[in-house]
Short mmCIF file of C-alpha atoms in Angstrom, two decimals:
data_model
loop_
_atom_site.label_atom_id
_atom_site.label_comp_id
_atom_site.label_asym_id
_atom_site.label_seq_id
_atom_site.Cartn_x
_atom_site.Cartn_y
_atom_site.Cartn_z
CA MET A 167 138.96 104.89 130.37
CA GLY A 168 137.66 104.13 126.77
CA THR A 169 138.49 101.30 124.04
CA LEU A 170 141.20 102.39 121.57
CA ILE A 171 140.66 102.40 117.99
CA ARG A 172 143.35 102.37 115.29
CA PHE A 173 142.01 104.47 111.30
CA THR A 174 143.46 104.90 108.40
CA LYS A 175 141.97 108.15 106.89
CA MET A 176 142.72 107.15 102.57
CA HIS A 177 140.97 109.42 99.66
CA GLY A 178 139.91 108.44 96.19
CA LEU A 179 139.98 111.97 94.37
CA GLY A 180 139.42 113.56 97.20
CA ASN A 181 136.62 111.09 98.21
CA ASP A 182 137.84 110.70 101.22
CA PHE A 183 137.82 107.51 104.08
CA VAL A 184 138.13 106.30 107.24
CA ILE A 185 138.93 102.97 107.30
CA LEU A 186 138.13 100.45 110.65
CA ASP A 187 139.89 97.29 111.38
CA ASN A 188 136.84 95.13 112.52
CA ILE A 189 138.85 91.93 112.66
CA SER A 190 141.78 92.64 115.02
CA GLN A 191 139.21 94.92 116.62
CA GLY A 192 136.01 94.99 118.24
CA ILE A 193 134.12 98.22 117.38
CA LYS A 194 130.62 98.63 118.24
CA VAL A 195 129.07 100.93 115.61
CA ASP A 196 125.93 103.43 115.39
CA SER A 197 125.40 105.55 113.60
CA SER A 198 126.09 108.94 116.79
CA LEU A 199 129.58 106.71 116.18
CA ILE A 200 129.70 107.16 112.26
CA ARG A 201 129.03 111.47 112.63
CA LYS A 202 131.35 111.96 115.85
CA ILE A 203 133.83 110.52 113.88
CA ALA A 204 132.66 111.70 109.92
CA ASP A 205 132.55 115.09 111.52
CA ARG A 206 135.35 117.62 110.18
CA HIS A 207 135.60 119.99 112.87
CA PHE A 208 135.26 118.24 116.60
CA GLY A 209 136.07 113.91 114.66
CA ILE A 210 138.55 112.67 112.49
CA GLY A 211 136.96 114.35 109.17
CA CYS A 212 135.20 112.21 106.24
CA ASP A 213 132.46 111.35 103.81
CA GLN A 214 132.54 107.28 104.83
CA VAL A 215 133.78 105.27 107.16
CA LEU A 216 134.54 102.23 106.34
CA MET A 217 134.38 98.28 107.87
CA VAL A 218 136.82 95.49 107.22
CA GLU A 219 135.39 92.46 108.40
CA PRO A 220 135.70 88.73 108.49
CA PRO A 221 133.36 87.33 105.28
CA ASN A 222 130.25 86.12 105.92
CA SER A 223 130.97 83.68 103.17
CA PRO A 224 133.30 80.47 101.99
CA GLU A 225 133.78 82.14 98.84
CA LEU A 226 134.07 85.90 100.09
CA ASP A 227 137.85 87.19 101.52
CA PHE A 228 136.84 89.89 103.76
CA ASN A 229 133.24 91.59 104.23
CA TYR A 230 132.30 95.68 103.74
CA ARG A 231 130.07 98.21 105.01
CA ILE A 232 129.87 101.73 104.20
CA PHE A 233 128.55 104.64 106.32
CA ASN A 234 127.53 107.64 105.12
CA ALA A 235 128.86 111.14 107.21
CA ASP A 236 125.08 111.41 107.92
CA GLY A 237 125.54 107.57 110.01
CA LYS A 238 122.96 105.65 107.72
CA GLU A 239 124.52 102.51 106.28
CA VAL A 240 124.61 102.89 102.41
CA SER A 241 125.36 99.68 100.30
CA GLN A 242 128.07 100.50 97.25
CA CYS A 243 130.74 102.61 96.84
CA GLY A 244 133.50 102.87 93.98
CA ASN A 245 136.46 104.92 95.65
CA GLY A 246 135.52 103.76 98.89
CA ALA A 247 135.85 100.04 97.21
CA ARG A 248 139.26 100.60 95.62
CA CYS A 249 140.46 102.27 98.58
CA PHE A 250 139.11 99.63 100.65
CA GLY A 251 140.74 96.88 98.43
CA ARG A 252 144.65 98.85 98.89
CA TYR A 253 144.31 98.83 102.52
CA VAL A 254 143.37 95.05 103.18
CA TYR A 255 146.71 94.39 100.50
CA GLU A 256 149.32 96.75 101.83
CA LYS A 257 147.88 96.25 106.36
CA GLY A 258 148.51 92.50 104.75
CA LEU A 259 144.92 90.82 105.57
CA THR A 260 145.93 89.16 102.11
CA ASP A 261 147.56 88.23 99.61
CA LYS A 262 145.74 87.99 96.84
CA LYS A 263 145.17 90.46 93.38
CA HIS A 264 142.29 89.51 92.86
CA ILE A 265 139.79 90.45 95.88
CA GLN A 266 135.91 89.77 96.27
CA ILE A 267 134.64 91.18 98.61
CA GLY A 268 130.40 91.60 99.92
CA THR A 269 128.63 93.38 100.84
CA TYR A 270 124.65 94.29 100.96
CA SER A 271 123.76 94.86 97.47
CA GLY A 272 126.24 91.57 95.88
CA THR A 273 130.03 90.58 95.99
CA MET A 274 132.12 92.46 94.50
CA GLU A 275 135.59 92.17 92.53
CA ILE A 276 138.47 94.48 93.19
CA ASP A 277 141.53 93.98 91.37
CA VAL A 278 145.16 95.62 93.13
CA SER A 279 147.51 93.97 91.23
CA ASP A 280 148.28 97.51 90.17
CA LEU A 281 148.37 100.01 93.54
CA THR A 282 148.26 102.97 91.06
CA HIS A 283 145.19 102.13 89.51
CA ILE A 284 142.80 99.79 91.33
CA ARG A 285 139.64 98.56 88.90
CA VAL A 286 136.45 97.95 90.91
CA ASP A 287 134.01 95.21 88.49
CA MET A 288 130.80 97.11 90.30
CA GLY A 289 128.61 94.86 89.24
CA ILE A 290 125.45 94.99 86.77
CA PRO A 291 123.57 98.16 86.22
CA GLN A 292 119.42 98.01 87.23
CA PHE A 293 116.63 99.72 85.77
CA SER A 294 112.92 98.25 87.52
CA PRO A 295 111.65 101.04 89.46
CA LYS A 296 111.74 98.39 92.40
CA ALA A 297 115.83 98.02 92.22
CA VAL A 298 116.37 101.90 92.82
CA PRO A 299 114.12 101.90 94.36
CA LEU A 300 112.30 103.95 93.06
CA ASN A 301 107.73 105.71 93.22
CA HIS A 302 107.13 105.21 89.30
CA LYS A 303 103.95 107.51 89.93
CA TYR A 304 106.07 111.17 90.62
CA PHE A 305 107.37 110.86 86.72
CA HIS A 306 106.89 110.48 84.03
CA LYS A 307 108.39 107.12 82.01
CA LEU A 308 109.73 107.55 77.90
CA ALA A 309 110.93 104.86 75.63
CA ASN A 310 114.76 104.49 76.54
CA THR A 311 115.68 102.54 79.81
CA GLY A 312 115.53 104.62 82.54
CA ARG A 313 114.56 107.52 81.58
CA TYR A 314 112.05 109.64 82.84
CA ARG A 315 110.34 112.64 82.65
CA ILE A 316 109.61 115.38 86.07
CA ASN A 317 108.71 118.58 86.90
CA LEU A 318 111.10 119.71 89.03
CA LEU A 319 111.38 123.43 90.77
CA GLY A 320 108.83 124.56 87.93
CA ASN A 321 110.75 123.06 85.04
CA GLU A 322 110.75 120.16 82.84
CA ARG A 323 113.65 118.06 83.48
CA GLU A 324 114.52 114.79 81.62
CA VAL A 325 116.30 112.08 84.09
CA THR A 326 118.99 108.89 84.00
CA ILE A 327 117.28 106.96 87.21
CA LEU A 328 119.60 103.69 87.70
CA SER A 329 120.41 101.29 90.50
CA ILE A 330 124.60 100.23 90.46
CA GLY A 331 124.35 99.00 94.20
CA ASN A 332 122.60 102.22 95.10
CA PRO A 333 120.67 104.70 93.59
CA HIS A 334 121.39 107.20 90.56
CA CYS A 335 120.19 110.01 89.04
CA ILE A 336 121.89 111.09 86.11
CA ILE A 337 121.29 114.83 83.96
CA SER A 338 122.99 116.11 81.52
CA VAL A 339 123.59 120.32 81.56
CA PRO A 340 125.74 121.62 78.65
CA ALA A 341 128.26 122.53 81.80
CA THR A 342 128.91 121.91 85.34
CA SER A 343 129.71 124.39 86.66
CA GLU A 344 126.97 126.30 85.68
CA ALA A 345 124.92 123.30 87.13
CA ALA A 346 122.41 124.21 89.89
CA VAL A 347 124.40 121.52 92.51
CA ASN A 348 123.49 121.81 95.61
CA GLU A 349 119.16 123.02 94.81
CA VAL A 350 118.61 120.57 91.67
CA GLY A 351 120.48 117.36 94.86
CA LYS A 352 119.06 118.21 97.46
CA ALA A 353 115.12 118.76 96.19
CA LEU A 354 116.07 115.65 93.89
CA GLN A 355 117.71 113.82 97.50
CA GLU A 356 114.31 115.01 99.45
CA HIS A 357 111.96 113.95 96.69
CA PRO A 358 108.78 112.01 98.04
CA ALA A 359 109.38 109.26 94.89
CA PHE A 360 113.52 108.05 96.27
CA PRO A 361 111.90 106.54 99.73
CA LYS A 362 115.71 105.28 100.06
CA GLY A 363 117.40 109.20 99.26
CA VAL A 364 119.41 109.21 95.76
CA ASN A 365 122.34 110.43 94.29
CA VAL A 366 122.57 113.29 91.87
CA SER A 367 125.08 113.12 89.02
CA PHE A 368 125.73 116.42 87.04
CA ILE A 369 126.67 115.56 83.71
CA GLN A 370 127.90 117.56 80.41
CA VAL A 371 129.98 115.77 77.18
CA LEU A 372 133.51 117.10 75.67
CA ALA A 373 134.27 113.93 73.20
CA ARG A 374 132.34 110.28 73.14
CA ASN A 375 135.49 109.42 75.68
CA HIS A 376 135.95 111.57 78.28
CA VAL A 377 132.84 113.66 80.31
CA LYS A 378 132.66 116.44 83.75
CA CYS A 379 130.75 115.07 86.28
CA ARG A 380 130.08 117.18 89.44
CA VAL A 381 128.32 114.78 92.82
CA TYR A 382 125.64 115.62 94.93
CA GLU A 383 126.19 111.58 97.29
CA ARG A 384 122.83 111.44 99.59
CA GLY A 385 124.20 111.67 102.99
CA VAL A 386 126.63 114.08 102.50
CA GLY A 387 126.46 116.94 99.73
CA GLU A 388 129.12 117.62 97.04
CA THR A 389 131.40 116.24 97.01
CA LEU A 390 134.92 116.07 94.81
CA ALA A 391 134.30 112.20 93.57
CA CYS A 392 132.68 109.26 93.60
CA GLY A 393 132.82 106.14 91.53
CA SER A 394 129.30 104.93 91.52
CA ALA A 395 128.20 108.01 90.98
CA ALA A 396 131.25 108.33 87.66
CA CYS A 397 129.56 104.54 86.77
CA ALA A 398 126.20 106.10 86.00
CA CYS A 399 127.34 109.06 83.97
CA VAL A 400 128.87 106.08 81.59
CA ILE A 401 125.85 104.08 82.05
CA ALA A 402 123.18 106.92 80.95
CA GLY A 403 125.27 108.79 78.11
CA ILE A 404 125.61 105.04 76.47
CA LEU A 405 122.35 104.11 76.84
CA GLN A 406 121.65 108.30 75.39
CA GLU A 407 124.34 106.49 71.99
CA GLU A 408 126.41 109.49 73.25
CA LEU A 409 129.79 107.87 74.38
CA ASN A 410 131.87 104.61 74.10
CA SER A 411 132.31 101.83 75.69
CA GLU A 412 135.02 103.63 77.86
CA VAL A 413 134.70 107.00 79.39
CA LYS A 414 137.13 109.02 81.24
CA VAL A 415 135.46 110.98 84.03
CA ASP A 416 136.65 114.31 85.53
CA MET A 417 135.35 115.55 88.86
CA PRO A 418 136.95 118.01 91.09
CA GLY A 419 139.37 115.90 92.45
CA GLY A 420 140.63 114.51 90.02
CA SER A 421 139.57 111.40 87.20
CA LEU A 422 138.54 108.04 86.66
CA THR A 423 138.03 106.05 83.29
CA VAL A 424 134.29 103.86 83.02
CA SER A 425 133.98 100.52 81.55
CA TRP A 426 130.43 99.23 80.37
CA ARG A 427 129.10 97.70 77.89
CA PRO A 428 125.06 96.93 77.98
CA GLU A 429 124.01 93.36 80.36
CA MET A 430 127.28 93.16 81.11
CA PRO A 431 128.68 94.23 84.45
CA VAL A 432 130.52 97.93 84.96
CA TYR A 433 134.37 98.15 85.74
CA LEU A 434 135.91 101.48 87.26
CA SER A 435 139.69 102.06 88.01
CA GLY A 436 141.62 105.04 89.49
CA PRO A 437 144.25 105.85 92.65
CA ALA A 438 143.47 105.19 95.88
CA LYS A 439 145.67 106.42 98.67
CA SER A 440 146.29 106.80 102.33
CA VAL A 441 146.69 110.43 103.84
CA PHE A 442 147.67 109.17 107.12
CA GLN A 443 146.28 106.61 110.28
CA GLY A 444 146.30 106.93 113.47
CA GLU A 445 143.91 105.73 117.06
CA PHE A 446 141.85 107.86 118.48
CA TYR A 447 139.84 106.84 122.43
CA LEU A 448 136.18 105.84 122.00
CA SER A 449 135.07 106.60 126.35
CA ILE A 450 131.46 105.12 127.62
CA ASN A 451 129.43 107.43 126.66
CA GLU A 452 131.02 106.88 122.95
CA GLU A 453 133.37 110.60 122.57
CA ILE A 454 136.10 111.34 120.85
CA PHE A 455 139.01 113.01 122.53
#
């Protein structure tokens, strides 16, 4: 005997998600269950599991919960937010085109007026060590916003560190194809400077309105795309006066558009697609079969 659970598999540029409707289903999740769902060999397989829940305040339409493949709950996911918005609209859970959702890091607005190019208000980036969070004793702070110097793997590196609802460290490189994404990403992920881990991005500026980016995502590893990382890369480039206010971001899984002006919210636009729907039984001992 077990509990039947319905799910939808979606992706944003190959950054893939299992979405669970916890409004019509009473699902109790823990890290063990999330890891089993996310397992690409013995489960469904995904980078993150997303939960649709009832709003926890009257001004919101839904609550949005995000779990990385390692089972840990996190506060932000831009690609996931676009999939979340398309999911609740197409499933008839709302008829609104501008959807207000609550996350652990605050409120987000998702614009589903154009389902081929969904737009998300990702909020205002934060740079204080407390907001990231960052133990800045391991870094030498530079004069401009969010810039630090760190000794990593025997090399001095200049990086930009910020929060866009989750922690990001951005490194400029001559070519993303030659970046040591896994080596450097893993080293920073495990660095004591980041008590809650960090998403590490490698950015190559192609033009003032066009960049390439690869991302080592905390709890996942290198991923085909990461929406909040795309935002972080553009913010870092604008602060360095290398980029315009609207930028195309190429990632291994495809392209996103990021718009930002200092002191304002950052906007992320791109596709969100359904892959398939299914169901699984969850046994009493939480085995998926």
